[in-house]
PDB file of C-alpha atoms in Angstrom:
ATOM      1  CA  ILE A   1     100.504  93.250 109.309  1.00  0.00           C
ATOM      2  CA  GLY A   2     102.122  90.499 107.546  1.00  0.00           C
ATOM      3  CA  GLN A   3     103.267  86.818 107.925  1.00  0.00           C
ATOM      4  CA  VAL A   4     105.262  84.684 110.509  1.00  0.00           C
ATOM      5  CA  ALA A   5     107.031  81.808 108.627  1.00  0.00           C
ATOM      6  CA  ASN A   6     104.706  81.638 105.699  1.00  0.00           C
ATOM      7  CA  ALA A   7     101.575  81.359 107.805  1.00  0.00           C
ATOM      8  CA  TYR A   8      99.212  83.598 109.977  1.00  0.00           C
ATOM      9  CA  TYR A   9      98.324  86.070 107.361  1.00  0.00           C
ATOM     10  CA  PHE A  10      95.876  88.673 108.391  1.00  0.00           C
ATOM     11  CA  ASN A  11      92.488  87.984 106.806  1.00  0.00           C
ATOM     12  CA  GLY A  12      90.565  91.189 106.728  1.00  0.00           C
ATOM     13  CA  LEU A  13      90.232  94.792 105.779  1.00  0.00           C
ATOM     14  CA  ILE A  14      92.177  97.622 107.026  1.00  0.00           C
ATOM     15  CA  GLU A  15      91.102 101.188 106.569  1.00  0.00           C
ATOM     16  CA  GLU A  16      93.840 103.114 108.237  1.00  0.00           C
ATOM     17  CA  PHE A  17      96.833 102.277 110.266  1.00  0.00           C
ATOM     18  CA  ALA A  18      99.011 104.398 112.530  1.00  0.00           C
ATOM     19  CA  ILE A  19     101.939 104.343 114.770  1.00  0.00           C
ATOM     20  CA  TRP A  20     102.515 107.259 117.489  1.00  0.00           C
ATOM     21  CA  SER A  21     105.688 107.807 119.528  1.00  0.00           C
ATOM     22  CA  SER A  22     103.564 107.698 122.619  1.00  0.00           C
ATOM     23  CA  ALA A  23     100.456 106.253 124.009  1.00  0.00           C
ATOM     24  CA  LEU A  24      97.143 107.820 123.070  1.00  0.00           C
ATOM     25  CA  SER A  25      94.870 108.955 126.042  1.00  0.00           C
ATOM     26  CA  ASN A  26      91.741 107.293 126.927  1.00  0.00           C
ATOM     27  CA  THR A  27      89.823 110.377 125.647  1.00  0.00           C
ATOM     28  CA  GLU A  28      91.559 110.306 122.413  1.00  0.00           C
ATOM     29  CA  ILE A  29      90.682 106.865 121.342  1.00  0.00           C
ATOM     30  CA  PRO A  30      87.063 107.179 121.290  1.00  0.00           C
ATOM     31  CA  ASP A  31      87.228 110.483 119.346  1.00  0.00           C
ATOM     32  CA  ILE A  32      89.284 108.577 116.548  1.00  0.00           C
ATOM     33  CA  GLN A  33      86.963 105.485 116.522  1.00  0.00           C
ATOM     34  CA  ALA A  34      83.530 107.452 116.900  1.00  0.00           C
ATOM     35  CA  SER A  35      83.850 109.401 113.561  1.00  0.00           C
ATOM     36  CA  ASN A  36      81.582 108.006 110.591  1.00  0.00           C
ATOM     37  CA  ALA A  37      84.371 108.781 108.371  1.00  0.00           C
ATOM     38  CA  PRO A  38      88.217 108.592 108.892  1.00  0.00           C
ATOM     39  CA  ILE A  39      89.778 111.846 110.552  1.00  0.00           C
ATOM     40  CA  ASP A  40      93.080 113.018 109.452  1.00  0.00           C
ATOM     41  CA  LEU A  41      95.321 112.118 112.277  1.00  0.00           C
ATOM     42  CA  ARG A  42      97.862 114.698 110.978  1.00  0.00           C
ATOM     43  CA  SER A  43      95.832 117.386 112.592  1.00  0.00           C
ATOM     44  CA  ASP A  44      94.426 117.625 116.338  1.00  0.00           C
ATOM     45  CA  ASN A  45      90.782 117.222 116.490  1.00  0.00           C
ATOM     46  CA  GLY A  46      88.399 117.446 119.409  1.00  0.00           C
ATOM     47  CA  ASN A  47      89.983 115.235 122.190  1.00  0.00           C
ATOM     48  CA  TYR A  48      92.541 113.778 119.854  1.00  0.00           C
ATOM     49  CA  THR A  49      95.656 116.061 120.452  1.00  0.00           C
ATOM     50  CA  SER A  50      98.668 113.598 119.548  1.00  0.00           C
ATOM     51  CA  SER A  51      99.258 114.809 115.951  1.00  0.00           C
ATOM     52  CA  SER A  52     102.723 115.887 116.832  1.00  0.00           C
ATOM     53  CA  ASN A  53     103.444 112.280 118.047  1.00  0.00           C
ATOM     54  CA  LEU A  54     102.311 110.554 114.931  1.00  0.00           C
ATOM     55  CA  VAL A  55     105.240 108.730 113.395  1.00  0.00           C
ATOM     56  CA  HIS A  56     103.608 106.465 110.698  1.00  0.00           C
ATOM     57  CA  TYR A  57     100.219 106.895 109.035  1.00  0.00           C
ATOM     58  CA  TRP A  58      98.988 104.790 106.137  1.00  0.00           C
ATOM     59  CA  ARG A  59      95.511 105.750 104.678  1.00  0.00           C
ATOM     60  CA  MET A  60      95.336 102.439 102.685  1.00  0.00           C
ATOM     61  CA  GLY A  61      94.852 103.994  99.273  1.00  0.00           C
ATOM     62  CA  ASP A  62      93.205 107.175  99.956  1.00  0.00           C
ATOM     63  CA  ASN A  63      96.247 109.201  98.920  1.00  0.00           C
ATOM     64  CA  ASP A  64      97.455 106.628  96.366  1.00  0.00           C
ATOM     65  CA  GLY A  65      94.191 106.883  94.172  1.00  0.00           C
ATOM     66  CA  GLY A  66      93.300 103.371  95.398  1.00  0.00           C
ATOM     67  CA  ALA A  67      95.527 101.767  92.635  1.00  0.00           C
ATOM     68  CA  GLY A  68      98.782 100.072  92.299  1.00  0.00           C
ATOM     69  CA  THR A  69     100.661  98.175  95.138  1.00  0.00           C
ATOM     70  CA  THR A  70     102.252 101.114  97.037  1.00  0.00           C
ATOM     71  CA  VAL A  71     100.669 102.252 100.355  1.00  0.00           C
ATOM     72  CA  THR A  72     102.156 105.457 101.126  1.00  0.00           C
ATOM     73  CA  ASP A  73     103.181 106.578 104.668  1.00  0.00           C
ATOM     74  CA  ILE A  74     101.888 110.118 104.785  1.00  0.00           C
ATOM     75  CA  ALA A  75     103.488 110.922 108.216  1.00  0.00           C
ATOM     76  CA  GLY A  76     106.876 109.256 107.847  1.00  0.00           C
ATOM     77  CA  SER A  77     108.874 107.639 105.124  1.00  0.00           C
ATOM     78  CA  LEU A  78     108.043 104.069 105.461  1.00  0.00           C
ATOM     79  CA  ASP A  79     105.895 103.120 102.404  1.00  0.00           C
ATOM     80  CA  GLY A  80     104.189  99.573 102.234  1.00  0.00           C
ATOM     81  CA  THR A  81     103.683  97.321  99.391  1.00  0.00           C
ATOM     82  CA  LEU A  82     100.828  95.168  98.904  1.00  0.00           C
ATOM     83  CA  THR A  83     101.612  91.542  98.237  1.00  0.00           C
ATOM     84  CA  ASN A  84     100.329  88.071  97.962  1.00  0.00           C
ATOM     85  CA  GLY A  85      96.969  89.054  96.387  1.00  0.00           C
ATOM     86  CA  ALA A  86      96.202  92.096  98.627  1.00  0.00           C
ATOM     87  CA  SER A  87      94.471  95.053  96.718  1.00  0.00           C
ATOM     88  CA  PHE A  88      92.784  98.431  97.496  1.00  0.00           C
ATOM     89  CA  GLY A  89      89.103  98.284  98.139  1.00  0.00           C
ATOM     90  CA  THR A  90      86.153 100.700  97.924  1.00  0.00           C
ATOM     91  CA  ASP A  91      84.373  99.840 100.991  1.00  0.00           C
ATOM     92  CA  THR A  92      84.199 102.321 103.765  1.00  0.00           C
ATOM     93  CA  PRO A  93      83.664 101.311 107.255  1.00  0.00           C
TER      94      PRO A  93
END
């Protein structure tokens, strides 16, 4: 999520972003997406059983108080920085 040669910026909203060390199964993905509220991907829940493979996980302000410019990686150590006018929002999908 960023840019290529000062072009192609992402224009939208991101609630959560995660990276795993292995692919999720076809039964895990619907469980993650079907929830009306974001689930904590650090814990197994229903058909989602890949919490031990979670490498990076950004909740986009949930654990940062929704303020400032740092997006904390709560599963790893790769914090992000909001730049170019990006900000935390209060909308919930």
